[in-house]
Every structure is written in structure tokens, then in C-alpha cells.
Coordinates of C-alpha atoms in Angstrom, one line a residue:
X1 CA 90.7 6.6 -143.6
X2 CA 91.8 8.9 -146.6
X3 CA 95.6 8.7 -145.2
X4 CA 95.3 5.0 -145.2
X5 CA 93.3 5.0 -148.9
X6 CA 96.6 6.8 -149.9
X7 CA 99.4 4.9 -148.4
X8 CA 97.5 1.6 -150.1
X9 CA 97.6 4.0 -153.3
X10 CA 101.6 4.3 -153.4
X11 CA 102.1 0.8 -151.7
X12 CA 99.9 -1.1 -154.6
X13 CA 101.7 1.0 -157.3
X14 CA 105.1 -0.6 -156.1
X15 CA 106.5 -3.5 -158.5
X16 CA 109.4 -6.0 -158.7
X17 CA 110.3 -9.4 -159.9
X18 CA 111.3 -12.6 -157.7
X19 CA 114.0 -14.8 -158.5
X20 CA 114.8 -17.9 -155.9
X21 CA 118.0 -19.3 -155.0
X22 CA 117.2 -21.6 -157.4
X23 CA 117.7 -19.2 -160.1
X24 CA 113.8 -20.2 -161.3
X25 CA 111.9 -16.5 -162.0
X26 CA 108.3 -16.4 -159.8
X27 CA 106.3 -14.0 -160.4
X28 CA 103.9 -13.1 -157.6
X29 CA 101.7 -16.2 -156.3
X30 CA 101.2 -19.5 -158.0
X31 CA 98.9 -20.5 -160.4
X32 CA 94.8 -20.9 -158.7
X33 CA 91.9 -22.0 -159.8
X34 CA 90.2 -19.4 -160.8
X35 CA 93.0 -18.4 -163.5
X36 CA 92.2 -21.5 -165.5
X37 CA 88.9 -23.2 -166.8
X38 CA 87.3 -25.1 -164.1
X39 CA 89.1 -28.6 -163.4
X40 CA 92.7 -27.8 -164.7
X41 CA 94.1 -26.0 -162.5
X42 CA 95.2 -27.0 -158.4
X43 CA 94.1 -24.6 -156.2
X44 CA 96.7 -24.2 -153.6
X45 CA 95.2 -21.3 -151.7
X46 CA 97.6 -18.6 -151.3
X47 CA 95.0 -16.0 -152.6
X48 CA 93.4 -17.1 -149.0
X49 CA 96.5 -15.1 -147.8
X50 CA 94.1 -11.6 -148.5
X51 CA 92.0 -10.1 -145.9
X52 CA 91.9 -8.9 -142.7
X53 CA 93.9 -10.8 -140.0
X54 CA 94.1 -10.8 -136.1
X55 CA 96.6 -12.9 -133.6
X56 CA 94.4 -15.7 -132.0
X57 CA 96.3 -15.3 -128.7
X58 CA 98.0 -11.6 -128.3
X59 CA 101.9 -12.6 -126.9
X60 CA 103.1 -10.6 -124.5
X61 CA 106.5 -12.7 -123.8
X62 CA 108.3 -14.4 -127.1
X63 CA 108.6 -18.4 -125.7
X64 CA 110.3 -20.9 -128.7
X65 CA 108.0 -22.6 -130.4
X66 CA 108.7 -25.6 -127.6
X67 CA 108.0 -23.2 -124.9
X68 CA 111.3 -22.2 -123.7
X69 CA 112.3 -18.6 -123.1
X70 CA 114.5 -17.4 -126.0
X71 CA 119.1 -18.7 -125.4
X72 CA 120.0 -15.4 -124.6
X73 CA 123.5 -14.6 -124.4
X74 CA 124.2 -13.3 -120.6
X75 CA 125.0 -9.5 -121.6
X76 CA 121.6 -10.5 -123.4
X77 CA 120.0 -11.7 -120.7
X78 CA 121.2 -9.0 -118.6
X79 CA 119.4 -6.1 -120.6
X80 CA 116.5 -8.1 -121.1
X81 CA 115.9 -8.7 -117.0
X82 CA 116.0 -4.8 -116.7
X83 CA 113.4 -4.2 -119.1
X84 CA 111.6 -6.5 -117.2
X85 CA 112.1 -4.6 -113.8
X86 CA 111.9 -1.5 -115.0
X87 CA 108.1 -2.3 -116.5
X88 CA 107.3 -3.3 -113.4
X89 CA 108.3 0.1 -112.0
X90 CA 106.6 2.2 -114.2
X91 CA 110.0 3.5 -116.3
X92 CA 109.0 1.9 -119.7
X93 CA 111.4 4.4 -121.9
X94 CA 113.2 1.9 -123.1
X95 CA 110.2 0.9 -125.0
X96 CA 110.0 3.5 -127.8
X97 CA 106.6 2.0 -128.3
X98 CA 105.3 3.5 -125.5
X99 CA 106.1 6.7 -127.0
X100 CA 104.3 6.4 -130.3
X101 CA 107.8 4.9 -132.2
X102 CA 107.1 1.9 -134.6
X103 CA 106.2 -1.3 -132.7
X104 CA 109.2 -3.1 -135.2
X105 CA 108.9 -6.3 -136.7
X106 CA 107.7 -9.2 -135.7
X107 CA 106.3 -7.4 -132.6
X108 CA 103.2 -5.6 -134.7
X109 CA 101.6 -8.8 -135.5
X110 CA 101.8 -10.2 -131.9
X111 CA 99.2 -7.4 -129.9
X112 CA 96.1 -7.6 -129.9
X113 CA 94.8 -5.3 -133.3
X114 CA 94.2 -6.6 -136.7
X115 CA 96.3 -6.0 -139.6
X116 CA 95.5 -6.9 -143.6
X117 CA 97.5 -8.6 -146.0
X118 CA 97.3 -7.8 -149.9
X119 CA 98.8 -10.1 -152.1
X120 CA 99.7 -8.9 -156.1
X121 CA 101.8 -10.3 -158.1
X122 CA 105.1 -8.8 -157.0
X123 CA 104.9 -8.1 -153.7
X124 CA 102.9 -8.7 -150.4
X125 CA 101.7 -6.0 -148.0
X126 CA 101.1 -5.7 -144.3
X127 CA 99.0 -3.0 -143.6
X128 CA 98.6 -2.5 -140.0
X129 CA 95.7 -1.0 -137.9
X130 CA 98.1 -0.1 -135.1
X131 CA 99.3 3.6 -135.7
X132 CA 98.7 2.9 -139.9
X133 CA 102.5 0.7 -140.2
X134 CA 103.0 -0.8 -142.8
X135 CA 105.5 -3.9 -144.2
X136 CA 106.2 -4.6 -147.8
X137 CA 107.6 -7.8 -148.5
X138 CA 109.3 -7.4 -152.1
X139 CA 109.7 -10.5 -154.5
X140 CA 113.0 -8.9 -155.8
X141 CA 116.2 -10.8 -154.5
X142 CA 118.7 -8.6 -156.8
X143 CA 117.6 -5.4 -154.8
X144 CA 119.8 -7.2 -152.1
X145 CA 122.7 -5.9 -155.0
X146 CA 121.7 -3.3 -156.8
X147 CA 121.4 0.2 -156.2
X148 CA 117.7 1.4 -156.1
X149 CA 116.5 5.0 -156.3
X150 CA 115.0 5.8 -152.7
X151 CA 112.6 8.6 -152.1
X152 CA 111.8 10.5 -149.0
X153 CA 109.7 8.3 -147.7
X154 CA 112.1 4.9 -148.0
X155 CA 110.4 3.8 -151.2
X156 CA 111.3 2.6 -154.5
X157 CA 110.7 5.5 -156.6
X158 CA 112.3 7.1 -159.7
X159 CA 111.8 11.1 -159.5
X160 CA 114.5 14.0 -159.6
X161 CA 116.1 14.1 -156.0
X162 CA 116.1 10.8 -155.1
X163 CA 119.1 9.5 -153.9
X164 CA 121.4 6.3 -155.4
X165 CA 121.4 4.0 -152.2
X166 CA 121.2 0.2 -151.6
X167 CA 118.7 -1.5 -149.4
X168 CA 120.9 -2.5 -146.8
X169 CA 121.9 0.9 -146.1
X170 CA 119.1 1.9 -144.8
X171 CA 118.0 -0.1 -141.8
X172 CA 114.0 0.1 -140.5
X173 CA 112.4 -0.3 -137.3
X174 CA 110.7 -3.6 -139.8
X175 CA 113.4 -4.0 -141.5
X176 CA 113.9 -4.6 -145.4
X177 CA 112.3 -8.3 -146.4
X178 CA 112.5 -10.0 -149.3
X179 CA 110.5 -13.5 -149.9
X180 CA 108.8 -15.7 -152.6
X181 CA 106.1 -18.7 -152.7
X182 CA 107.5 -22.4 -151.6
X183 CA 104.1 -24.1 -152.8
X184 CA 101.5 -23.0 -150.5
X185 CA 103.9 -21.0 -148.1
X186 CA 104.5 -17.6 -148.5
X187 CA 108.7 -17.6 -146.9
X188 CA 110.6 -14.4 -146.0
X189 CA 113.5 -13.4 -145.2
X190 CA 114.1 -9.5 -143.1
X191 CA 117.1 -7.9 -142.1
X192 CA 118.0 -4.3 -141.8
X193 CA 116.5 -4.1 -138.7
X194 CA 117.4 -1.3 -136.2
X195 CA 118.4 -2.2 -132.5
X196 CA 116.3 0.3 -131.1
X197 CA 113.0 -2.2 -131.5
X198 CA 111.7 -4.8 -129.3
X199 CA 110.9 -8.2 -130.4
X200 CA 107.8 -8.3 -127.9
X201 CA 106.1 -6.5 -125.6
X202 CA 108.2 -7.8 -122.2
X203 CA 111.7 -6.5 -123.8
X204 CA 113.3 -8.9 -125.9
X205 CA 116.4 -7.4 -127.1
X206 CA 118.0 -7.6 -130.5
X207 CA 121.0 -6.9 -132.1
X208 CA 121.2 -4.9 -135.7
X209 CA 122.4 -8.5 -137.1
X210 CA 119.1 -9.8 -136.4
X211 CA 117.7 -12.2 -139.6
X212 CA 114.1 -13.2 -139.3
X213 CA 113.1 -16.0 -141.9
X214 CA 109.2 -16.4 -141.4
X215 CA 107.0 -19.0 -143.1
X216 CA 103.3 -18.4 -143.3
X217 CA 101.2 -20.8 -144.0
X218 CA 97.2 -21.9 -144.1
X219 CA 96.1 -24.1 -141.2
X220 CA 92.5 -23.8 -142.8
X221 CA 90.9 -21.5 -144.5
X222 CA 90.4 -19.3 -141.6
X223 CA 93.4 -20.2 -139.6
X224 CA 97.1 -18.7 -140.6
X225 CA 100.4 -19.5 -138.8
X226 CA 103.5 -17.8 -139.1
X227 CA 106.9 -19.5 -138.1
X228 CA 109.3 -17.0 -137.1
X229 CA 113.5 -18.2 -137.2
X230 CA 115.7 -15.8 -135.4
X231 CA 118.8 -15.8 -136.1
X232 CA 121.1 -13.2 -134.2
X233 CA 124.6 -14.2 -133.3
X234 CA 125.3 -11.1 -131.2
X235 CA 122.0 -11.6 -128.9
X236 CA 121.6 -15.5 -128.9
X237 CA 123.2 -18.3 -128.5
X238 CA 121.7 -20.2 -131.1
X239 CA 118.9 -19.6 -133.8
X240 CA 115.0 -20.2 -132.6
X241 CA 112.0 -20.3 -133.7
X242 CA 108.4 -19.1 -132.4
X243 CA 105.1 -19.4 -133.4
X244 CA 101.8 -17.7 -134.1
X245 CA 99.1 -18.1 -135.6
X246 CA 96.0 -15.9 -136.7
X247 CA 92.4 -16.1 -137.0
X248 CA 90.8 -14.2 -140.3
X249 CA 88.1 -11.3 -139.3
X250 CA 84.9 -11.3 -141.1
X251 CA 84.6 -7.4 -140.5
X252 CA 86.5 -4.6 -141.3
X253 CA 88.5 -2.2 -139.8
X254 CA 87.5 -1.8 -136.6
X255 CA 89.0 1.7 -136.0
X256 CA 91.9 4.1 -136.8
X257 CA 94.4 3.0 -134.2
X258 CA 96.2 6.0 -133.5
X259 CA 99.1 6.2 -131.1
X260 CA 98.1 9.6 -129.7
X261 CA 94.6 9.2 -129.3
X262 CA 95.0 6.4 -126.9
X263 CA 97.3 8.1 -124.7
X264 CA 95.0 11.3 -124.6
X265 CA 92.0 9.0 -123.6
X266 CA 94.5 7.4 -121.2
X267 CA 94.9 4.2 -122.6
X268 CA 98.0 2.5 -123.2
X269 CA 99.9 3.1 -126.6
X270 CA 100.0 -0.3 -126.9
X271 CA 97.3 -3.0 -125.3
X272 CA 100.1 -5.2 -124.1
X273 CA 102.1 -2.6 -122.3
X274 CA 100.3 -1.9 -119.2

């Protein structure tokens, strides 16, 4: 765990500001209850967002949120059909996952491990049992402008060496994401996303075009969905949403998922991909 107590280190240290399209600065989450005397202040719960989440039903095949299969476009459709045969075989290469490569994004919420959200005041952070991934979610629209220093890692850090880039030049396997509180909803927006990811488990293809606008919200206080809208003109023949939703865990970490050790022991690098 002292890998993981580190990467929470640098990750917390990381800090931005938010400004909507509505030109209106927010800074981090709205006000709650407990930042004002008792009775003057509407709690609308998005410190609930903290803690230790897990998918209520692990999705193995992204359906819309109607429960259709995704518009693919044929060429699409094709590739997608041979990932599907090809599982079925055995040959699972095309799945870097398999291999100990990053699950991508929004495929590392949808198995079956837990992951924890942290919520400060500038950003939000997925932290990720599976393989120790993690996914920042900045509250800084002008980064989508201006240059940023960009260390070794792929982090927003000043220090000799560290090269003048912008954000969308340097695509991710989860992309670069950028949201903001809409009332009790936490919305973002991720791009930047490299090809070479799977949206789930069965093979759904995507292009590098792909734009994934996700709104989380509380159900109850126990109970979070997240609305995913895809939007990739190269892959599908229309936008479409899916939906998921998680179920908070009262206990901790149950383990230190690592890729490796699973295969070693002979288990699947991913519980999905059998």
C-alpha cells in the first residue's frame, strides 16, 4: 500500500480552478451543511461522492441505456464481431488488458473491483483498485488552451525539464477530463483517448475522436449512477448513452489488485475476460 499512499500523495497535491461555459468561476463542490452554522445552509450531498465505490452489476457487454447494442458503423461493426469471435477462440490480443495495459476509460468502473473517489476543492480523483489506475478529473477548462508544464509522469508539474505541451497533445488510455458541479451532479467531459482501449470487456471499439460526457449523480445515499454519452462520429452512427450505477462499500480495500499476480496464480487479468 505504500505505492498507493504515494500516488494519493502527488494526486492530492494537484490544484486548478473551474470556470463553466457560463463564464461563472466554481471552485470545487458546492456549499454543504457542515460549512455553515446549523440550519443555513442546503445540503446537497456531493461530499457523499467520497468513499469507496463498487459497480452493482459488473457489465461485460455496453447495451444503451434503452438496452440496445451500441449504432455501430459497419466497418465498426465489423471489428467489433471479430473481437467477439476471437474471445471465443482463445486469441484475446486485441485486448491489451489481457496483457496488463490500462483497462481505459469508462471500462475500469464497469468490472467487478472497487474503486474510491476523493473530492477537494479543485479536482476529483478515481483511484482504482484494479492494477493501482488512476483518473483525475480537473476543474480547469482553460487547460483545454493553455500550455501546461508536463512532467514524466503526465502531470501538472513545474520542475526543470519538464516540457511546454498542451493537454490535447497527449492522448491517455483514460483520456484527459475536465468537469464541474451542475447542483448535485458532478458532469465531465473526456477526450484524448487513445484507440488502442476498449470501451468494455466484449470489444467495443472506439475511435481517437471519442468524447465521453458522464453525469454522476446520487440515487441515495448509498446508491451512485453514472450516465455515460458517447459521442464518436468515426465509430457510431449517432451519440448514446449507457448507464451504471454503483453501490458504496462499508470496508476497505479489499486487496492490491495487481495485473501480474493474477495471471501467475492463473486467474484472469481481468474478472470479466474469461
Amino acid at each position: 500500500m505504500i505505492g498507493r499512499a504515494l500516488t494519493t500523495g502527488l494526486l492530492l497535491s494537484l490544484s486548478t480552478a473551474y470556470t463553466p461555459a457560463n463564464g461563472q468561476p466554481v471552485v470545487g463542490r458546492p456549499p454543504l451543511a457542515s460549512d455553515s452554522p446549523a440550519g443555513t445552509a442546503q445540503h446537497v450531498g456531493t461530499d457523499h461522492f467520497d468513499g469507496i465505490w463498487r459497480i452493482e452489476k459488473p457489465v461485460f457487454a455496453l447495451l444503451t441505456s434503452d438496452g440496445h447494442k451500441p449504432p455501430l458503423k459497419p466497418d465498426a461493426q465489423k471489428v467489433y464481431l471479430k473481437h467477439q469471435a476471437d474471445r471465443k477462440k482463445g486469441k484475446k490480443s486485441f485486448d491489451g488488458a489481457t496483457w496488463c495495459a490500462s483497462l481505459g476509460y469508462p471500462r475500469a468502473l464497469l468490472i467487478d473491483d472497487p474503486f474510491e473517489i476523493i473530492v477537494r476543492s479543485q479536482h476529483v480523483i478515481f483511484l482504482h483498485q484494479w492494477n493501482w489506475w488512476h483518473n483525475i478529473v480537473y476543474f480547469d477548462g482553460s487547460l483545454s488552451k493553455d500550455d501546461v508544464s508536463v512532467g514524466p509522469a503526465g502531470v501538472n508539474i513545474d520542475v526543470p525539464g519538464a516540457v511546454k505541451v498542451r493537454p490535447e497533445d497527449i492522448p491517455g488510455s483514460m483520456g484527459y477530463s475536465v468537469g464541474g458541479w451542475k447542483g448535485d451532479r458532478l458532469v465531465v467531459e473526456t477526450n484524448n483517448t487513445v484507440d488502442t482501449t476498449l470501451l468494455d470487456s466484449a470489444g467495443l471499439p472506439h475511435s481517437d475522436g471519442l468524447k465521453i460526457v458522464t453525469t454522476w449523480r446520487l440515487l441515495s445515499p448509498n446508491v451512485l449512477e453514472a450516465r455515460f454519452l458517447f459521442d464518436d462520429a468515426a465509430t457510431y452512427t449517432k451519440p448514446w448513452e449507457a448507464t451504471a450505477t454503483f453501490k458504496r462499500q462499508s470496508s476497505g480495500w479489499e486487496q492490491e489488485d495487481v495485473c501480474l499476480d493474477r495471471i501467475k496464480t492463473g486467474q484472469p487479468a481481468v474478472k470479466e475476460a474469461l
